[in-house]
Short mmCIF file of C-alpha atoms in Angstrom, two decimals:
data_model
loop_
_atom_site.label_atom_id
_atom_site.label_comp_id
_atom_site.label_asym_id
_atom_site.label_seq_id
_atom_site.Cartn_x
_atom_site.Cartn_y
_atom_site.Cartn_z
CA UNK A 10 114.44 71.64 89.49
CA UNK A 11 115.47 74.39 86.84
CA UNK A 12 117.71 77.13 87.33
CA UNK A 13 117.82 80.46 85.15
CA UNK A 14 120.69 82.20 86.57
CA UNK A 15 122.06 84.42 84.22
CA UNK A 16 120.82 87.71 82.37
CA UNK A 17 117.96 86.85 80.48
CA UNK A 18 118.57 83.25 80.40
CA UNK A 19 115.12 82.16 80.70
CA UNK A 20 113.56 85.58 79.08
CA UNK A 21 110.25 84.91 77.56
CA UNK A 22 110.12 80.92 77.99
CA UNK A 23 107.47 78.64 78.70
CA UNK A 24 108.80 76.06 81.61
CA UNK A 25 106.74 72.97 82.07
CA UNK A 26 107.14 71.06 84.94
CA UNK A 27 109.14 67.74 83.99
CA UNK A 28 106.94 65.39 86.09
CA UNK A 29 103.05 66.15 86.82
CA UNK A 30 103.81 64.32 90.06
CA UNK A 31 107.21 65.62 91.38
CA UNK A 32 107.94 68.52 93.67
CA UNK A 33 109.22 71.48 91.12
CA UNK A 34 111.94 73.96 92.00
CA UNK A 35 112.05 76.88 89.83
CA UNK A 36 115.18 79.04 90.62
CA UNK A 37 115.52 82.90 89.32
CA UNK A 38 118.22 84.35 91.76
CA UNK A 39 121.01 85.58 90.08
CA UNK A 40 121.08 87.61 86.63
CA UNK A 41 118.90 90.64 85.73
CA UNK A 42 115.76 89.80 83.79
CA UNK A 43 116.82 86.34 84.15
CA UNK A 44 113.10 85.06 83.86
CA UNK A 45 111.31 88.17 82.61
CA UNK A 46 107.78 87.43 80.76
CA UNK A 47 108.44 83.60 81.46
CA UNK A 48 105.44 81.40 81.64
CA UNK A 49 105.77 78.24 84.43
CA UNK A 50 103.36 75.33 84.17
CA UNK A 51 103.44 73.81 88.02
CA UNK A 52 103.11 70.00 87.73
CA UNK A 53 99.45 69.41 88.86
CA UNK A 54 99.79 66.63 91.66
CA UNK A 55 102.93 68.20 93.70
CA UNK A 56 104.28 71.50 95.07
CA UNK A 57 105.79 74.07 92.99
CA UNK A 58 108.59 76.40 94.55
CA UNK A 59 109.69 79.37 92.67
CA UNK A 60 112.34 81.65 94.30
CA UNK A 61 112.86 85.33 92.16
CA UNK A 62 115.71 86.68 94.39
CA UNK A 63 117.22 88.76 91.35
CA UNK A 64 116.75 92.17 90.09
CA UNK A 65 113.91 92.12 87.75
CA UNK A 66 114.20 88.26 87.99
CA UNK A 67 110.44 87.10 87.52
CA UNK A 68 109.05 90.47 86.58
CA UNK A 69 105.99 89.77 84.22
CA UNK A 70 106.22 85.98 85.00
CA UNK A 71 103.30 83.97 84.77
CA UNK A 72 102.85 81.29 87.06
CA UNK A 73 99.69 78.50 86.77
CA UNK A 74 99.98 76.68 90.35
CA UNK A 75 99.12 72.99 90.67
CA UNK A 76 95.67 72.00 89.36
CA UNK A 77 94.84 69.66 92.36
CA UNK A 78 94.20 71.48 95.27
CA UNK A 79 95.95 69.54 97.61
CA UNK A 80 98.95 71.37 96.12
CA UNK A 81 100.23 74.77 95.88
CA UNK A 82 102.65 77.37 94.54
CA UNK A 83 105.01 78.75 96.76
CA UNK A 84 106.96 81.84 95.83
CA UNK A 85 109.60 84.01 97.45
CA UNK A 86 109.80 87.54 95.69
CA UNK A 87 113.11 89.51 97.54
CA UNK A 88 114.89 91.05 94.59
CA UNK A 89 114.28 94.68 93.01
CA UNK A 90 111.06 94.62 91.10
CA UNK A 91 111.56 90.94 90.78
CA UNK A 92 108.06 89.74 90.70
CA UNK A 93 106.44 92.99 89.64
CA UNK A 94 103.54 92.52 87.43
CA UNK A 95 103.62 88.83 88.06
CA UNK A 96 100.29 86.57 87.64
CA UNK A 97 100.15 83.97 89.93
CA UNK A 98 96.85 81.64 88.85
CA UNK A 99 95.67 78.81 91.37
CA UNK A 100 96.58 78.06 95.02
CA UNK A 101 99.67 79.40 96.65
CA UNK A 102 101.28 81.57 99.17
CA UNK A 103 103.87 84.33 98.83
CA UNK A 104 105.22 85.16 102.11
CA UNK A 105 107.76 87.53 101.29
CA UNK A 106 107.99 90.60 98.74
CA UNK A 107 110.88 92.23 100.71
CA UNK A 108 112.94 93.60 97.49
CA UNK A 109 111.88 97.59 96.62
CA UNK A 110 109.08 97.25 94.14
CA UNK A 111 109.04 93.68 94.25
CA UNK A 112 105.30 92.49 94.05
CA UNK A 113 104.27 96.02 92.26
CA UNK A 114 101.17 95.20 90.51
CA UNK A 115 100.95 91.59 91.23
CA UNK A 116 98.45 89.10 91.24
CA UNK A 117 99.06 86.85 94.35
CA UNK A 118 97.90 83.13 94.49
CA UNK A 119 94.98 82.31 96.20
CA UNK A 120 95.92 81.20 99.74
CA UNK A 121 94.65 77.50 101.05
CA UNK A 122 91.18 78.30 102.52
CA UNK A 123 92.98 76.73 105.72
CA UNK A 124 96.32 78.25 106.03
CA UNK A 125 97.32 81.59 107.59
CA UNK A 126 98.60 83.83 105.24
CA UNK A 127 101.54 86.25 106.66
CA UNK A 128 102.81 88.60 104.25
CA UNK A 129 105.72 90.78 104.59
CA UNK A 130 106.06 93.87 102.49
CA UNK A 131 108.96 95.40 103.90
CA UNK A 132 110.69 97.83 101.29
CA UNK A 133 109.44 100.85 99.55
CA UNK A 134 106.31 99.85 97.25
CA UNK A 135 107.05 96.40 97.95
CA UNK A 136 103.56 95.59 97.43
CA UNK A 137 101.91 98.89 95.94
CA UNK A 138 99.02 98.22 93.68
CA UNK A 139 99.26 94.73 94.63
CA UNK A 140 96.30 92.24 94.38
CA UNK A 141 96.16 90.23 97.99
CA UNK A 142 93.59 87.66 98.49
CA UNK A 143 93.23 86.39 102.16
CA UNK A 144 92.12 82.99 103.17
CA UNK A 145 88.59 82.19 103.85
CA UNK A 146 89.10 80.04 107.00
CA UNK A 147 92.31 81.19 108.60
CA UNK A 148 94.18 84.39 109.50
CA UNK A 149 95.51 87.02 107.32
CA UNK A 150 98.26 89.13 108.53
CA UNK A 151 99.99 91.53 106.08
CA UNK A 152 102.76 93.92 107.44
CA UNK A 153 103.29 96.87 105.15
CA UNK A 154 106.80 98.29 106.77
CA UNK A 155 108.27 100.33 103.76
CA UNK A 156 107.44 103.82 102.58
CA UNK A 157 104.23 103.48 100.24
CA UNK A 158 104.68 99.68 100.65
CA UNK A 159 100.69 98.66 100.13
CA UNK A 160 100.34 102.03 98.49
CA UNK A 161 96.70 101.47 96.28
CA UNK A 162 96.86 97.89 97.20
CA UNK A 163 93.62 95.62 96.87
CA UNK A 164 93.10 92.98 99.36
CA UNK A 165 90.28 90.84 99.38
CA UNK A 166 88.97 89.70 102.48
CA UNK A 167 86.99 86.46 102.85
CA UNK A 168 83.06 86.91 103.24
CA UNK A 169 83.59 83.95 105.79
CA UNK A 170 86.53 85.20 107.76
CA UNK A 171 84.48 86.24 110.55
CA UNK A 172 86.18 84.29 113.45
CA UNK A 173 89.62 84.75 112.20
CA UNK A 174 92.11 87.75 112.54
CA UNK A 175 92.55 89.76 109.88
CA UNK A 176 95.10 92.29 110.22
CA UNK A 177 97.34 94.92 108.49
CA UNK A 178 100.33 96.82 110.02
CA UNK A 179 101.14 100.11 108.45
CA UNK A 180 104.35 101.56 109.91
CA UNK A 181 106.23 103.59 107.67
CA UNK A 182 105.40 106.78 105.64
CA UNK A 183 102.30 106.41 103.68
CA UNK A 184 102.58 103.16 103.89
CA UNK A 185 98.94 101.99 103.26
CA UNK A 186 97.89 105.06 101.36
CA UNK A 187 94.73 104.58 99.01
CA UNK A 188 93.40 101.28 100.18
#
């Protein structure tokens, strides 16, 4: 585990998982801009969990998810602009973009093909202009509850998703405008 829990404590660093075969937990939950513009290289052969709960915590972060497709990165973005402009490369899941502007203009990870994607965008602008990719062989459920939560969001539906439920729920002022 690595914790970056102070203001700008890991700002602009490149952090490599210490062991390529062990679970890696990255915690950026306290301190403004704690992990701003940080690059995280997850282990190749283990899962990688990323918690971005602080204000601007993982803004402009780059996450290189595990290269072995049996493993994935998982992230929670629930602080103000916590994962804005974040880039997740590889397979993984983000289940919560629940802070205001938490995932604006982010590139979310590619979900595992057989695992349901349930994404909650529950604050204003939380997933605005975000690139969301649905799984190819599972349900894709996106909830846009905050004002402008999914404004101009780009959702990539799988071309093989014919027998699975794909749904977007829009329940606030202009929650889904522009997509």
